[in-house]
Tab-separated table of N, CA, C and O in Angstrom:
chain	number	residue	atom	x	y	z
A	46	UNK	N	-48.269	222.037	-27.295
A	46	UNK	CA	-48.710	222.357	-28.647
A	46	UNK	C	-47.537	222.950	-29.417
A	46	UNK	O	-47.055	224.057	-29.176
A	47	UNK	N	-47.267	222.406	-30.033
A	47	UNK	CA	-46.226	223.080	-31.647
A	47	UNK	C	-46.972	223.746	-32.657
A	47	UNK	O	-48.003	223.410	-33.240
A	48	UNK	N	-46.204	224.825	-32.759
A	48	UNK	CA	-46.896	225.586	-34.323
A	48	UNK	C	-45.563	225.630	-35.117
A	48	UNK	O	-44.469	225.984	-34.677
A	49	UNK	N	-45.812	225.269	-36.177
A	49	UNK	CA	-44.625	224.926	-37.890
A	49	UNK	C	-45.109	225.976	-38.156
A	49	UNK	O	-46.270	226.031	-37.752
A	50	UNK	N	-44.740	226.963	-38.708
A	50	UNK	CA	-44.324	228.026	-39.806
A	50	UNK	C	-42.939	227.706	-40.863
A	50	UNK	O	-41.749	227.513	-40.612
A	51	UNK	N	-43.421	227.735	-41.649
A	51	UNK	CA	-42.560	227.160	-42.728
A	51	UNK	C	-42.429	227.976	-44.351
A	51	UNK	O	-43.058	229.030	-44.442
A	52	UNK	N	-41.634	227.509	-45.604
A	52	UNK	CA	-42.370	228.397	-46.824
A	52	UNK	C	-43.514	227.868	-47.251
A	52	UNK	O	-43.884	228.048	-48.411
A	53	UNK	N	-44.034	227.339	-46.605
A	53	UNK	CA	-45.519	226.533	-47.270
A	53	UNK	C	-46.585	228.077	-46.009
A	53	UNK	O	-47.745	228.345	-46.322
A	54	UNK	N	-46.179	228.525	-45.251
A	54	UNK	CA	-47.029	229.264	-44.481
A	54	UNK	C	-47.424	230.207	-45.466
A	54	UNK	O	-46.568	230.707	-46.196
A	55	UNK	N	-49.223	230.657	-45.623
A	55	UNK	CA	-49.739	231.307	-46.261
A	55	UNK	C	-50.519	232.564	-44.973
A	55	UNK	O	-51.495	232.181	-44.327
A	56	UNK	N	-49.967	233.959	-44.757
A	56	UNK	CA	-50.749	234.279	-43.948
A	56	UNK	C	-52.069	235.145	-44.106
A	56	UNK	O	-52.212	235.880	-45.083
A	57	UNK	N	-52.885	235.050	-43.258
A	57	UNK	CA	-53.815	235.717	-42.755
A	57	UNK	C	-54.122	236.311	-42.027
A	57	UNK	O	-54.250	235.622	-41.015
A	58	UNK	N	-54.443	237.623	-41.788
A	58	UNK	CA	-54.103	238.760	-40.586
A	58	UNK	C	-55.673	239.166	-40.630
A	58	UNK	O	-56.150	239.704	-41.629
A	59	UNK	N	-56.410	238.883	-39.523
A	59	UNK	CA	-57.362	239.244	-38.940
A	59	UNK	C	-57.536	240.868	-37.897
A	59	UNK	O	-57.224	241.177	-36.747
A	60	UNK	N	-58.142	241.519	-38.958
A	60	UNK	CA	-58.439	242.916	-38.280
A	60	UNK	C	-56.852	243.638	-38.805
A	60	UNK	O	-56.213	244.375	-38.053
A	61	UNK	N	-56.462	243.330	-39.984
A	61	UNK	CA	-55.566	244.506	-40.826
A	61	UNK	C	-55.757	245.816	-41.260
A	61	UNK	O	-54.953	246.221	-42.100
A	62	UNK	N	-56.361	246.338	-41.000
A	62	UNK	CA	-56.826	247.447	-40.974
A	62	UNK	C	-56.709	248.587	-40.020
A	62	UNK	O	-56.675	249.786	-40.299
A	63	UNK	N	-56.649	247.976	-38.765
A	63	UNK	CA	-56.680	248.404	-37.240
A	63	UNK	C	-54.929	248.487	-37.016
A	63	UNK	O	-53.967	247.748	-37.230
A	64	UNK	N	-55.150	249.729	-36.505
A	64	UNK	CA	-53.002	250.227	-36.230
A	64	UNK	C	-52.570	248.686	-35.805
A	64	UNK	O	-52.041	247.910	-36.600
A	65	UNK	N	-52.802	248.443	-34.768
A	65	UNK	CA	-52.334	246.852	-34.569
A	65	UNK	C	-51.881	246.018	-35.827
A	65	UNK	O	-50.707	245.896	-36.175
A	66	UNK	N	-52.931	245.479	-36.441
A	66	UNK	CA	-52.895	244.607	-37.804
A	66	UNK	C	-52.038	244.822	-38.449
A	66	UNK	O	-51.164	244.059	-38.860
A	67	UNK	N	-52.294	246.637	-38.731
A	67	UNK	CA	-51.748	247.073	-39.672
A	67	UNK	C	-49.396	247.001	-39.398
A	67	UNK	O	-48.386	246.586	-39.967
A	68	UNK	N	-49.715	247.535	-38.497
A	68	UNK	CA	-47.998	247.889	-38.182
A	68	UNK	C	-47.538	246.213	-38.101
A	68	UNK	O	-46.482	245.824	-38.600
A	69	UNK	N	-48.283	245.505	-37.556
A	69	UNK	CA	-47.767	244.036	-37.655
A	69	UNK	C	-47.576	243.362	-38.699
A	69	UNK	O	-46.605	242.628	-38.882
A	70	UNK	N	-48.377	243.530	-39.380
A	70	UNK	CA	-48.665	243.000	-40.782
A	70	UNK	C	-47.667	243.529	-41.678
A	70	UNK	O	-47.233	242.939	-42.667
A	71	UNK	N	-47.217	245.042	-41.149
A	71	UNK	CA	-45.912	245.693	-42.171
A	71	UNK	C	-44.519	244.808	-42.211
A	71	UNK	O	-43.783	244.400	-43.110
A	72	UNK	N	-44.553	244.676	-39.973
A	72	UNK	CA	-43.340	243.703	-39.628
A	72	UNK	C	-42.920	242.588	-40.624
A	72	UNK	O	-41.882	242.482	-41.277
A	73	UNK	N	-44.378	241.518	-40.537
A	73	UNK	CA	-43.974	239.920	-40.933
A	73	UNK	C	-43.463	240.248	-42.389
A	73	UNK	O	-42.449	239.580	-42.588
A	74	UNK	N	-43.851	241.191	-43.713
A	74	UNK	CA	-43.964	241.291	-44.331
A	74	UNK	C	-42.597	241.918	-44.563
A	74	UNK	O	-41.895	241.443	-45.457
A	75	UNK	N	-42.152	242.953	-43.831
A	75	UNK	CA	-40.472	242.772	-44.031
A	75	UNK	C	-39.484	241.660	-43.599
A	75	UNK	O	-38.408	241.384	-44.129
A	76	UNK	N	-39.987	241.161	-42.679
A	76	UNK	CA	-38.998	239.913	-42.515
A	76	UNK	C	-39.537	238.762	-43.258
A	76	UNK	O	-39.356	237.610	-42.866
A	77	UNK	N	-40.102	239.013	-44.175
A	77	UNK	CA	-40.156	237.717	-45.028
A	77	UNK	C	-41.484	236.547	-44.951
A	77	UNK	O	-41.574	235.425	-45.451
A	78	UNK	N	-42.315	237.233	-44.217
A	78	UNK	CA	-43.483	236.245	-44.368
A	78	UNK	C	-44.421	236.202	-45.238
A	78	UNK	O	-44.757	237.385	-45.294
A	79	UNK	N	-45.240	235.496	-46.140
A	79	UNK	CA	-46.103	235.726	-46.778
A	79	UNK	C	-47.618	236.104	-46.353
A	79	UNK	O	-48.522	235.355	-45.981
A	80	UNK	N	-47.611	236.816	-46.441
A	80	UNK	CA	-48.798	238.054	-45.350
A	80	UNK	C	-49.863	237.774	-47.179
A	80	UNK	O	-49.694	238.563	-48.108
A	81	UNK	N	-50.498	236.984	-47.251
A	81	UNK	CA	-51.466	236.618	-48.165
A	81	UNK	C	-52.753	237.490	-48.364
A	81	UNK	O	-53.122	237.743	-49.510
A	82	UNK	N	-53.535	238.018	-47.134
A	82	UNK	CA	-54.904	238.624	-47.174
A	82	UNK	C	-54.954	239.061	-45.760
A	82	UNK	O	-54.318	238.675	-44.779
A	83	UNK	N	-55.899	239.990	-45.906
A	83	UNK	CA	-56.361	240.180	-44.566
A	83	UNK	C	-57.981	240.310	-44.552
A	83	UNK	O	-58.762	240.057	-45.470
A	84	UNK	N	-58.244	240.762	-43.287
A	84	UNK	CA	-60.195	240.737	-43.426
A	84	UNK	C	-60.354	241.739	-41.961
A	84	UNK	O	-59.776	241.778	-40.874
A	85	UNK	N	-61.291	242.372	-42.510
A	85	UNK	CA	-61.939	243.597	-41.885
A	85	UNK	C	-63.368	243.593	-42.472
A	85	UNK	O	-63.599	243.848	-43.654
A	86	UNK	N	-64.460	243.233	-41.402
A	86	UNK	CA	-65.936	243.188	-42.703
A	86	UNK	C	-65.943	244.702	-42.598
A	86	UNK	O	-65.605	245.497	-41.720
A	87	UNK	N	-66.664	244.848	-44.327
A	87	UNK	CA	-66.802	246.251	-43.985
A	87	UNK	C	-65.995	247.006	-45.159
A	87	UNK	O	-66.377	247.955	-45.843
A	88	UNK	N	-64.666	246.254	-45.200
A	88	UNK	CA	-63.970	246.859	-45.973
A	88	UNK	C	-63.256	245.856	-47.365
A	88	UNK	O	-62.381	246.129	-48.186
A	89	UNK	N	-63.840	245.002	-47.213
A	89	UNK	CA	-63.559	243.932	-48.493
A	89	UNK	C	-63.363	244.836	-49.795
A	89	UNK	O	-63.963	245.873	-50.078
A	90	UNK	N	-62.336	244.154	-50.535
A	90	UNK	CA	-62.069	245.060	-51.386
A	90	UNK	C	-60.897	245.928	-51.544
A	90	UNK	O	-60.040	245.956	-52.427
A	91	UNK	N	-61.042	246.568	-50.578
A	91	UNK	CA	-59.591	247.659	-50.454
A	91	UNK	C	-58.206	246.519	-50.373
A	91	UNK	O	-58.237	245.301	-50.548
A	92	UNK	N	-57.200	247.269	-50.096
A	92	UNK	CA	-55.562	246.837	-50.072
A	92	UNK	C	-55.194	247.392	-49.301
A	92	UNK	O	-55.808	248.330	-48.792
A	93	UNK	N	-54.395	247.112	-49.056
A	93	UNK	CA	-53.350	247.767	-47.993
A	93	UNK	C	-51.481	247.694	-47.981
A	93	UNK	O	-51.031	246.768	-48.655
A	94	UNK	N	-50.748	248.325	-47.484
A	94	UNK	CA	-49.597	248.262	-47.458
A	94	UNK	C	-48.885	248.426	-49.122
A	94	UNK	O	-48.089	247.668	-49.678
A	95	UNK	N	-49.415	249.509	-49.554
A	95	UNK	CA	-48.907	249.779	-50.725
A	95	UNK	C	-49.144	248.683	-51.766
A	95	UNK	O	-48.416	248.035	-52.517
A	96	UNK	N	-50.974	248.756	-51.409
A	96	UNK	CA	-51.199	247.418	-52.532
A	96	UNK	C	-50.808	246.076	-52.724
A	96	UNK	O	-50.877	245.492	-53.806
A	97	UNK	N	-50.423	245.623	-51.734
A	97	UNK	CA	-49.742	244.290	-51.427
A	97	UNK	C	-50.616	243.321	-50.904
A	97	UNK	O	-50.439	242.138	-51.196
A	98	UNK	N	-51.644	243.712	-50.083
A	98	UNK	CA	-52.135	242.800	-49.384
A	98	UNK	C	-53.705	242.904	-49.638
A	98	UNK	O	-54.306	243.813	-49.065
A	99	UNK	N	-54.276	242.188	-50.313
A	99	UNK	CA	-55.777	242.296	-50.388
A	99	UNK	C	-57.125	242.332	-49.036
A	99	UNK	O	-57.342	241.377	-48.291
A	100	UNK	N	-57.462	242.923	-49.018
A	100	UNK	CA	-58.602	242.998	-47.534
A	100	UNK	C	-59.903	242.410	-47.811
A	100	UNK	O	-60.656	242.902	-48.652
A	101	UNK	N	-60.259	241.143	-46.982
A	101	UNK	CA	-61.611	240.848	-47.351
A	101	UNK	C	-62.759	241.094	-45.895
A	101	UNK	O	-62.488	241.399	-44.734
A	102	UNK	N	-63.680	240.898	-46.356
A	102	UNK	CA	-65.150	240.881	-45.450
A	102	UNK	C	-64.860	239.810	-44.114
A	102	UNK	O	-64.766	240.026	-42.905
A	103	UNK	N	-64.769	238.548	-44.947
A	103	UNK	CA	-64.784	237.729	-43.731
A	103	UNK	C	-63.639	236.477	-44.272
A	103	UNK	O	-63.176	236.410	-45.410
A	104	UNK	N	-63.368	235.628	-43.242
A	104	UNK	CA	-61.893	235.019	-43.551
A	104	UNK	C	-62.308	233.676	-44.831
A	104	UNK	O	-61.476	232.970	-45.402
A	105	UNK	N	-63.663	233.640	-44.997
A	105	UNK	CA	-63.965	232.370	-45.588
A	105	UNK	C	-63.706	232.896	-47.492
A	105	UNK	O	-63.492	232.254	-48.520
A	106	UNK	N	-63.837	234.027	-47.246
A	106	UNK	CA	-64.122	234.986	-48.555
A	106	UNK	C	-62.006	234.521	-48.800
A	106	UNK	O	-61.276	233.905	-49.576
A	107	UNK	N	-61.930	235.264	-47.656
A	107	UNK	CA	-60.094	235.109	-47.665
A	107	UNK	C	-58.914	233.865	-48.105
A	107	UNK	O	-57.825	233.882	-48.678
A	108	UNK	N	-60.022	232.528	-47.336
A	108	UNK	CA	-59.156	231.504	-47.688
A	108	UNK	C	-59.487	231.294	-49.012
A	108	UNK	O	-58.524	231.145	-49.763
A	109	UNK	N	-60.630	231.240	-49.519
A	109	UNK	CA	-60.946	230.756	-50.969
A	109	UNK	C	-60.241	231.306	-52.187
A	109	UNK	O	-59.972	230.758	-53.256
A	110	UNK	N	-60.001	232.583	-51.731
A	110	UNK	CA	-59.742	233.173	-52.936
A	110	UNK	C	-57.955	233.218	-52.968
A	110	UNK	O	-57.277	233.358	-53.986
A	111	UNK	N	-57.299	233.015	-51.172
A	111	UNK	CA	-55.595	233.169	-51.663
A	111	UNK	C	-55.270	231.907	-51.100
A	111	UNK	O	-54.056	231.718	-51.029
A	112	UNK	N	-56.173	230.745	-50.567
A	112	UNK	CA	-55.610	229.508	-49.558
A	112	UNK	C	-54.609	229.972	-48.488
A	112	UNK	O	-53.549	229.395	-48.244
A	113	UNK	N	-54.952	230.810	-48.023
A	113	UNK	CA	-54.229	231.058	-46.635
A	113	UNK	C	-54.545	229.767	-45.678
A	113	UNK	O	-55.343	228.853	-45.884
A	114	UNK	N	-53.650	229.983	-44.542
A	114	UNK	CA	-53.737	228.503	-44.227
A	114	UNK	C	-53.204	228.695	-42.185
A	114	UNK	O	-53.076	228.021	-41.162
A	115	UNK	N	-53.116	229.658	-42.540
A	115	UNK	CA	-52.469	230.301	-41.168
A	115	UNK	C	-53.321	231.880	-40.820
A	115	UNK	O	-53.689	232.626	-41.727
A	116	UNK	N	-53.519	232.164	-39.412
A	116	UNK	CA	-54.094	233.239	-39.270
A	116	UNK	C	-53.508	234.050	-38.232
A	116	UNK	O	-52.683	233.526	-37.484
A	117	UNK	N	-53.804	235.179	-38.100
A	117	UNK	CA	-53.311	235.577	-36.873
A	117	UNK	C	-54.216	237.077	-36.773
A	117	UNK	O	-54.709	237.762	-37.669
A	118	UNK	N	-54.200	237.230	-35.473
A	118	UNK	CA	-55.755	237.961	-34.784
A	118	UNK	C	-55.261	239.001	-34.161
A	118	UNK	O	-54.471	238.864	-33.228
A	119	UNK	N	-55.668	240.179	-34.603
A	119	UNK	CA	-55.506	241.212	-34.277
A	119	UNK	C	-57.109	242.225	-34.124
A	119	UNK	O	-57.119	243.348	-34.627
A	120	UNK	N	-57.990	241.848	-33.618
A	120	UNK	CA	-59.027	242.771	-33.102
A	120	UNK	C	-59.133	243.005	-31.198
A	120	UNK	O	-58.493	242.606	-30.225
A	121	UNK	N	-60.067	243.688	-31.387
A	121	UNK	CA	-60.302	244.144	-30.117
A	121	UNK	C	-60.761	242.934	-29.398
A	121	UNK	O	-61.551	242.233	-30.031
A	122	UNK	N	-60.329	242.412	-27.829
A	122	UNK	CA	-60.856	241.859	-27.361
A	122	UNK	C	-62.311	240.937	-27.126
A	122	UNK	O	-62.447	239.727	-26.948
A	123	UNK	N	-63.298	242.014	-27.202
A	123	UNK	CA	-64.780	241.483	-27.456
A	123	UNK	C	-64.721	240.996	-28.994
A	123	UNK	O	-65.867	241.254	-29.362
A	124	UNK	N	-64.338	240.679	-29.632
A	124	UNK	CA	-64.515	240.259	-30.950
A	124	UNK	C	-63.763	238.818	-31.023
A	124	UNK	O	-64.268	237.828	-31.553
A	125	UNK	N	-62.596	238.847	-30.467
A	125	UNK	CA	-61.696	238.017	-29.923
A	125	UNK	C	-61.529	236.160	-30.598
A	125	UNK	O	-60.851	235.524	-31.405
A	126	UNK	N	-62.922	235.903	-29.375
A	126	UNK	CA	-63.212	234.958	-29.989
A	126	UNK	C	-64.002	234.158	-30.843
A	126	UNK	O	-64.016	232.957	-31.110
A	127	UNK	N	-65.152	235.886	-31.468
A	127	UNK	CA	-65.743	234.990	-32.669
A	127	UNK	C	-64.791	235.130	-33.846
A	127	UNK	O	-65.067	234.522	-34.880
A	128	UNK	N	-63.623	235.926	-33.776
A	128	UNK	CA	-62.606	236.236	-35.510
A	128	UNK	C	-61.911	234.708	-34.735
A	128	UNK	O	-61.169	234.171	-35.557
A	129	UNK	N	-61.958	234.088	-33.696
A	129	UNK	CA	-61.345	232.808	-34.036
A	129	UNK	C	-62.127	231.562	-34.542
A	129	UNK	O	-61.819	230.827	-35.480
A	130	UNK	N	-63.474	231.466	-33.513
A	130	UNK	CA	-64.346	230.869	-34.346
A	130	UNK	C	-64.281	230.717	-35.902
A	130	UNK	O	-63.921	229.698	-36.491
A	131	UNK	N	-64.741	232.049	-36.553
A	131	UNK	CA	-64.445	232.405	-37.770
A	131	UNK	C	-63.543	231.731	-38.730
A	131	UNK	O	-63.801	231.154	-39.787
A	132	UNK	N	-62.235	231.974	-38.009
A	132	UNK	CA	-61.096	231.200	-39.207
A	132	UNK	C	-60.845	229.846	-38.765
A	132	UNK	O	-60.036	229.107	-39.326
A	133	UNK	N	-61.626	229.480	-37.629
A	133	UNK	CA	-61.377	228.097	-37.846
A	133	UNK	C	-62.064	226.965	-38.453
A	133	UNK	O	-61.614	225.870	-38.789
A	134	UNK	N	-63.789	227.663	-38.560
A	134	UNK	CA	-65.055	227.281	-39.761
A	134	UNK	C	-64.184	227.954	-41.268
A	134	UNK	O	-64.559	227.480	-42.340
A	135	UNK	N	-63.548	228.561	-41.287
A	135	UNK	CA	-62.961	228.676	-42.731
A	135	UNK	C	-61.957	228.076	-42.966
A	135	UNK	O	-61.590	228.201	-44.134
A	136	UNK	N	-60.793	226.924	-41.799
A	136	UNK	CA	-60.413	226.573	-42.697
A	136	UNK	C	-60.718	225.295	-42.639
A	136	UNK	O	-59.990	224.573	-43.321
A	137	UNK	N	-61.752	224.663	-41.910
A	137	UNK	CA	-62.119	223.362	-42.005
A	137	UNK	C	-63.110	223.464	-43.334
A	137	UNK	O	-63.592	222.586	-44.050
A	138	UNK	N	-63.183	224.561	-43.353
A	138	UNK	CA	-64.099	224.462	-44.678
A	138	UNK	C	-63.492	223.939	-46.230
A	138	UNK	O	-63.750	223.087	-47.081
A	139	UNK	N	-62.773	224.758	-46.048
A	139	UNK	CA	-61.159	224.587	-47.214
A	139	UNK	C	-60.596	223.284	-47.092
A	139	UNK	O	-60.215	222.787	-48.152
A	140	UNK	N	-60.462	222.665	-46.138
A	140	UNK	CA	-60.063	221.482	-45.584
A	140	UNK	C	-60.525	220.185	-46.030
A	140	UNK	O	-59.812	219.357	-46.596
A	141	UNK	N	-62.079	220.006	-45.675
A	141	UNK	CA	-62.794	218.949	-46.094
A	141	UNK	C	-64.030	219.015	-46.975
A	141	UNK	O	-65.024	218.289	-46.938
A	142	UNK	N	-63.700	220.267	-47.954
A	142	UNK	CA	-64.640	220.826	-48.882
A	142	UNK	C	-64.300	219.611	-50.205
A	142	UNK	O	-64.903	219.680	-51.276
């Protein structure tokens, strides 16, 4: 399996909120990635990282509103694999909508 990251990469950080997300999400974002949205349900709405990064509920809320197109998962284990489930019904949604 190959993964392209490219300037067309739009990201999405699952569970930004959480020290994890969060300190990672600071990383990509100094070295130059486009860190687009993140999602924490619960906390839709807020920002983060000095207002830079918008936080939504759930990732479908996320792609619609910045076309993120890329994700990356940062929750706790038991959650794991429904935040993948999740962004992958959001972006087939975006996809063949």
């Amino acid at each position: 399996m190959s993964i392209f990251v490219d300037k067309k990469t739009r990201l999405l950080v699952q569970g930004i909120t959480g020290n994890e997300g969060l300190f990672h999400a600071q990383q990509m974002l100094e070295y130059g990635t486009k860190v687009v949205a993140g999602v924490t349900p619960g906390k839709g709405g807020e920002w983060v990282l000095g207002d830079k990064v918008p936080v939504f509920d759930s990732c479908r809320a996320a792609v619609e509103a910045t076309g993120a197109n890329v994700t990356v998962i940062f929750v706790p284990s038991r959650g794991a694999s429904d935040a993948m489930f999740e962004a992958a019904d959001a972006v087939s949604r975006s996809l063949f909508a």
